[in-house]
Coordinates of C-alpha atoms and ligand atoms in Angstrom, one line a residue:
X1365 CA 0.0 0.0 0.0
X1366 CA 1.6 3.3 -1.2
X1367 CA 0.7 5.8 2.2
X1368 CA 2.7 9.3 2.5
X1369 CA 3.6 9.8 5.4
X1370 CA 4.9 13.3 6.6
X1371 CA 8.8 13.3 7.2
X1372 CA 9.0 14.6 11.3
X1373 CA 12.8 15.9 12.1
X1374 CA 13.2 16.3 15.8
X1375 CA 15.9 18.1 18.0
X1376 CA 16.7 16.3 21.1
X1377 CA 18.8 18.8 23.5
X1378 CA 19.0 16.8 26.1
X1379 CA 20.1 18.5 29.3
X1380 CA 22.2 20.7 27.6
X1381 CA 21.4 24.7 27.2
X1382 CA 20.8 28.0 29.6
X1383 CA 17.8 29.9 28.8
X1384 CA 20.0 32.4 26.8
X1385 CA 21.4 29.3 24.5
X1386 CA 17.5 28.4 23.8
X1387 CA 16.7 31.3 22.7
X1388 CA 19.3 32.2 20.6
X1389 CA 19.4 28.3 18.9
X1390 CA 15.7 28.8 18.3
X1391 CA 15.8 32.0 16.7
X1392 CA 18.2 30.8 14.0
X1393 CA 16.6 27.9 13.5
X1394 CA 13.0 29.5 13.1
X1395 CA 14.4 32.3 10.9
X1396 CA 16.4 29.7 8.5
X1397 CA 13.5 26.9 8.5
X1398 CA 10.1 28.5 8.4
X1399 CA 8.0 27.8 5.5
X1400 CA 11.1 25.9 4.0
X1401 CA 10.3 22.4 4.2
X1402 CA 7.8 20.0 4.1
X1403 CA 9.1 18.7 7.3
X1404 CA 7.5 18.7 10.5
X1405 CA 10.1 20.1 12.7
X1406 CA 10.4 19.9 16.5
X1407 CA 12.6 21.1 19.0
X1408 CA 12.8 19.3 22.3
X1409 CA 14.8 21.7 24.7
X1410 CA 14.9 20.7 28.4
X1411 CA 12.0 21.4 30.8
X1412 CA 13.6 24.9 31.9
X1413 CA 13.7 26.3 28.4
X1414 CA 10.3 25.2 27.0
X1415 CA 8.7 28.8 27.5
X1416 CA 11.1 30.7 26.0
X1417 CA 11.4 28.6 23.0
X1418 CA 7.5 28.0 23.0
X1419 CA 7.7 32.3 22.8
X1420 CA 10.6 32.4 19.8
X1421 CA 8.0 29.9 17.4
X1422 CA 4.8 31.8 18.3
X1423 CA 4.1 32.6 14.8
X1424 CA 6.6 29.9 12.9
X1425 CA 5.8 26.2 11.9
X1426 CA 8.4 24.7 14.1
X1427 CA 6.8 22.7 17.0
X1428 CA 7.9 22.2 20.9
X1429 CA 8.1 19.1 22.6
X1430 CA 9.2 17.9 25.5
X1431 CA 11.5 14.9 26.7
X1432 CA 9.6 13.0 29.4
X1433 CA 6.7 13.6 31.3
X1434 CA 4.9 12.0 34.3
X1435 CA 2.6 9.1 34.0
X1436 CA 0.1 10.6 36.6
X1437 CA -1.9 13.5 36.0
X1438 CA -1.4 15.9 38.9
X1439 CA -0.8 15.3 42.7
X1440 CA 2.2 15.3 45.2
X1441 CA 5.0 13.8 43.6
X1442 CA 7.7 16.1 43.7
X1443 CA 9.9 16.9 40.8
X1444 CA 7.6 15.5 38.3
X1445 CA 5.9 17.2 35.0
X1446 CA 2.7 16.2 34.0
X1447 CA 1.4 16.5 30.6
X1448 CA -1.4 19.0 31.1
X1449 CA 1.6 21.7 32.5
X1450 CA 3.4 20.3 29.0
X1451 CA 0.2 21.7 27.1
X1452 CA -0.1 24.8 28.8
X1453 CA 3.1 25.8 27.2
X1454 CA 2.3 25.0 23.6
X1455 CA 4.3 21.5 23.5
X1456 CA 2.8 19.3 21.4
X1457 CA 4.8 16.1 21.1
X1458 CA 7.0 14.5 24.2
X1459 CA 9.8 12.0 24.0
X1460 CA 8.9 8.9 26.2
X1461 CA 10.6 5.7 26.7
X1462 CA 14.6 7.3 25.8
X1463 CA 17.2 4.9 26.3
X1464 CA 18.5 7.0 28.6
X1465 CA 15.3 6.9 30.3
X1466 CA 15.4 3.0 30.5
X1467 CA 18.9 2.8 31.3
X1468 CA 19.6 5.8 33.7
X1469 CA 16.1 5.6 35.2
X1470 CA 14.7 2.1 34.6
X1471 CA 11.5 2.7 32.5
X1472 CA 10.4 -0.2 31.8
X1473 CA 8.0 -0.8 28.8
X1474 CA 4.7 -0.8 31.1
X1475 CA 5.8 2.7 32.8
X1476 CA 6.1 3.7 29.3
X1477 CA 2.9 2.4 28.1
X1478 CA 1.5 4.9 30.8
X1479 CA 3.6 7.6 30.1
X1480 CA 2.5 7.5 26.4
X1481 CA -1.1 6.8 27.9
X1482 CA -1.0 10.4 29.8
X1483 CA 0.7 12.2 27.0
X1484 CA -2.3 11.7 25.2
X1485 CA -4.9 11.9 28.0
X1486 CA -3.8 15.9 27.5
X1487 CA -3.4 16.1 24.2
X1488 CA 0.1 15.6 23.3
X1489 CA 2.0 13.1 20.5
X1490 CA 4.4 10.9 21.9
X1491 CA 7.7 9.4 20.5
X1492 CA 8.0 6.5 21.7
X1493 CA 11.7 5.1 21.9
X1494 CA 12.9 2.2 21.5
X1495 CA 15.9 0.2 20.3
X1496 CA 19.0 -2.8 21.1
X1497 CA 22.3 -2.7 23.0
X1498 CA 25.3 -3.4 21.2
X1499 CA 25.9 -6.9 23.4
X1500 CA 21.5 -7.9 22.2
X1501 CA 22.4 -6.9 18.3
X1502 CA 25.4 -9.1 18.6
X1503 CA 23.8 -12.2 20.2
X1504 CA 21.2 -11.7 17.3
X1505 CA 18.4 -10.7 19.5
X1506 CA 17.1 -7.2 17.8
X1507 CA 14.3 -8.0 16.4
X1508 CA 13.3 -10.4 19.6
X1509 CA 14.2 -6.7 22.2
X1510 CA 12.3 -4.3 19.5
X1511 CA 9.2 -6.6 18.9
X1512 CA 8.8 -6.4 22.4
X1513 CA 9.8 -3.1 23.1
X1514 CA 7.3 -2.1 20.7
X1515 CA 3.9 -4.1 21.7
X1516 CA 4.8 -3.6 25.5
X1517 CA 5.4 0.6 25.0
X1518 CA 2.4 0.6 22.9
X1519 CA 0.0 -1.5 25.7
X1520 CA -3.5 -0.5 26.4
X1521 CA -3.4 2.3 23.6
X1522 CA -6.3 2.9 22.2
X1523 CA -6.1 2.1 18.0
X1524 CA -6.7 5.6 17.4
X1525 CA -4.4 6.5 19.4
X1526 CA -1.5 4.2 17.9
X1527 CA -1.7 5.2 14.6
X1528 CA -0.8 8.8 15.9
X1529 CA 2.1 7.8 17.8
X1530 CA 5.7 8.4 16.6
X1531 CA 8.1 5.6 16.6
X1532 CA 11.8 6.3 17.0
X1533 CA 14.4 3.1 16.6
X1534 CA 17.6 4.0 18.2
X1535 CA 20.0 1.4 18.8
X1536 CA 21.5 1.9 22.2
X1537 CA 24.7 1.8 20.3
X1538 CA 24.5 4.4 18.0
X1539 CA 23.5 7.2 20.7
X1540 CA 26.1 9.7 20.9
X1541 CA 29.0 7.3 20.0
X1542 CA 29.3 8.4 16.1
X1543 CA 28.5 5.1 15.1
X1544 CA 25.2 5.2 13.0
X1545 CA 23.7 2.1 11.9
X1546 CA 23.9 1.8 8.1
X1547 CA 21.3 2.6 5.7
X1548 CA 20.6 -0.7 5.9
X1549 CA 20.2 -1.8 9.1
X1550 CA 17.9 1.1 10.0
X1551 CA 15.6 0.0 6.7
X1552 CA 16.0 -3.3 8.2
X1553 CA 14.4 -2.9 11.9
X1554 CA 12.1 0.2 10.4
X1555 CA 10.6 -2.3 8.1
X1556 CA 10.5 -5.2 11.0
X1557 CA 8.5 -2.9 13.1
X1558 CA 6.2 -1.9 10.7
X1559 CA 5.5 -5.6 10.1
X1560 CA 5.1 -5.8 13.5
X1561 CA 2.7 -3.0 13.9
X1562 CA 0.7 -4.6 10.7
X1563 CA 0.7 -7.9 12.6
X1564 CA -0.7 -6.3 16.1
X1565 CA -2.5 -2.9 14.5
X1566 CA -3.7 -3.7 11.3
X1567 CA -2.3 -2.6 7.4
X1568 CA -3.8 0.8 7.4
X1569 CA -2.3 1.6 10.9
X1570 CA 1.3 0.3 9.9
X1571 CA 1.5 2.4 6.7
X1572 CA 0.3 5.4 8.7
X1573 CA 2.5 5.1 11.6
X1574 CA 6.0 7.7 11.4
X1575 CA 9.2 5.7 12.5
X1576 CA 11.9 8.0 13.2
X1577 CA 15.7 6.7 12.9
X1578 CA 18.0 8.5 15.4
X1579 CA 21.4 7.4 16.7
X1580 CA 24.5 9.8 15.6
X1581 CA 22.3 11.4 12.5
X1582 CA 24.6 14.3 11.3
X1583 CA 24.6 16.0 7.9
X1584 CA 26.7 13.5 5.7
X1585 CA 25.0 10.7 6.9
X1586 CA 21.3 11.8 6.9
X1587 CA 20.1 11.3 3.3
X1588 CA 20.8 7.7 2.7
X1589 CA 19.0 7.1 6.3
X1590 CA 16.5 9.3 5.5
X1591 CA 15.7 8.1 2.4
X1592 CA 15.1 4.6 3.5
X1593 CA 11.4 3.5 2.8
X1594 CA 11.1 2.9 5.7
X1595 CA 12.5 6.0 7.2
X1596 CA 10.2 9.0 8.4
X1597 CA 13.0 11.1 9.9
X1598 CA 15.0 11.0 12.3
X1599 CA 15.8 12.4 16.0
X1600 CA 18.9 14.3 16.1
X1601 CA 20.6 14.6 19.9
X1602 CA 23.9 16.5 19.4
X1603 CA 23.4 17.8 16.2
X1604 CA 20.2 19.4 16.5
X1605 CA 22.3 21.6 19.2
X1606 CA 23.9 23.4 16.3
X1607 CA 21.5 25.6 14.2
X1608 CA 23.5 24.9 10.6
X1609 CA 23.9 20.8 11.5
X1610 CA 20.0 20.5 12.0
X1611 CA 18.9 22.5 9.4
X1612 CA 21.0 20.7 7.4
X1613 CA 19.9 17.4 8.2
X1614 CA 16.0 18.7 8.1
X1615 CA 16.9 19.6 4.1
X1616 CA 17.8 16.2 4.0
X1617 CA 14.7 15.1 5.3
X1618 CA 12.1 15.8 2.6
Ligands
PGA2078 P1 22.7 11.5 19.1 O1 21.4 11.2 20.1 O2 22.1 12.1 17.8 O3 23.5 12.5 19.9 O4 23.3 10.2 18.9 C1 20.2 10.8 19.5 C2 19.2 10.6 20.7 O5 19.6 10.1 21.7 O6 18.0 10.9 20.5

């Protein structure tokens, strides 16, 4: 089934940036990339930056997200975001499930599930992580870690729901290491996923669903990845933290 699917290019800061560095990033980046692409472009600055970037874009096509967000909508849990505050500032999508996330904070699929769960319950789009260590990819176990990654994230969702969702495959090994996966190996779990998805969603939801590729994306290397069939776009951690690296990598994109 031929199904377009928008390309979605998204800038993962990390914990990196003052307020002063968001503001300035996102200004170059709004005046360089609005109205040039068919892209959907969003930048993910840390928590502390979100209103002053959601301020720069009033007015541009570039969107705001978020990097992770509580599973509970309110309450006494100190230190936690929930998703409503998220969509009092304008963010629309929010990273859940980062490898970082698992490994630094043990999410496990189910806590992701409900993260992706309240992200919607307010109105957000989630991007919903997942991907292999370098040891699980070795002992030939991708496809065995993703498959489940991807049904156990995905629990309870509603099918309207999932056919919003944007995937992102990053192998654990490719995440700020400058090791990318080739061309092929991305196509290769992309298109294992969206089999996946066909076999647990349906054919219309698998063709619909985005599946970002991120892992060391920089210019050079982003038009054979993105270009992939199977390849919506990718999200970009340290090159999205330079204004001429993203935009570069977003032109690549379309
Ligand atoms: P990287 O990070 O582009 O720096 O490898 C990607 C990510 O973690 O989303």
């Amino acid at each position: 089934m031929d199904h377009h699917r928008q390309p979605i290019v998204a800038g993962n800061w990390k914990m990196n940036g003052t307020v002063p560095f968001a503001r300035e990033l996102t200004r170059s980046l709004r005046d360089g990339l609005t109205g040039q692409t068919d892209t959907e472009i969003v930048l993910c600055p840390p928590f502390t930056a979100l209103d002053a970037v959601a301020r720069e874009l009033e007015g541009s096509t570039l969107l705001l997200g978020a990097q992770n967000l509580s599973e509970r909508p309110a309450g006494a849990f100190t230190g936690e975001i929930a998703a409503e505050q998220l969509a009092s500032l304008q963010v629309r999508y929010v990273i859940v499930g980062h490898s970082e996330r698992r490994q630094y904070h043990q999410e496990s699929d189910a806590l992701v599930a409900r993260k992706a769960a309240a992200a919607f319950a307010a109105g957000l789009t989630p991007i919903v992580c997942l991907g292999e260590t370098l040891e699980e990819r070795e002992a030939g176990n991708t496809e065995q870690i993703v498959g489940r990654q991807l049904t156990g994230s995905l629990a309870g969702l509603a099918a309207e729901q999932i056919v919003q969702c944007v995937l992102a495959y990053e192998p654990v090994w490719a995440i700020g290491t400058g090791k990318t996966a080739s061309a092929a190996q991305a196509q290769s779990v992309h298109a294992f996923l969206r089999a996946r998805l066909t076999e647990n969603h349906g054919l219309e939801t698998a063709a619909a669903v985005r599946i970002q590729y991120g892992g060391s994306v920089k210019p050079d290397n982003a038009r054979e990845l993105l270009t992939q069939p199977d390849v919506d776009g990718a999200l970009v951690g340290g090159a999205s933290l330079k204004a001429d690296s993203f935009s570069a990598i977003i032109r690549h994109s379309a």
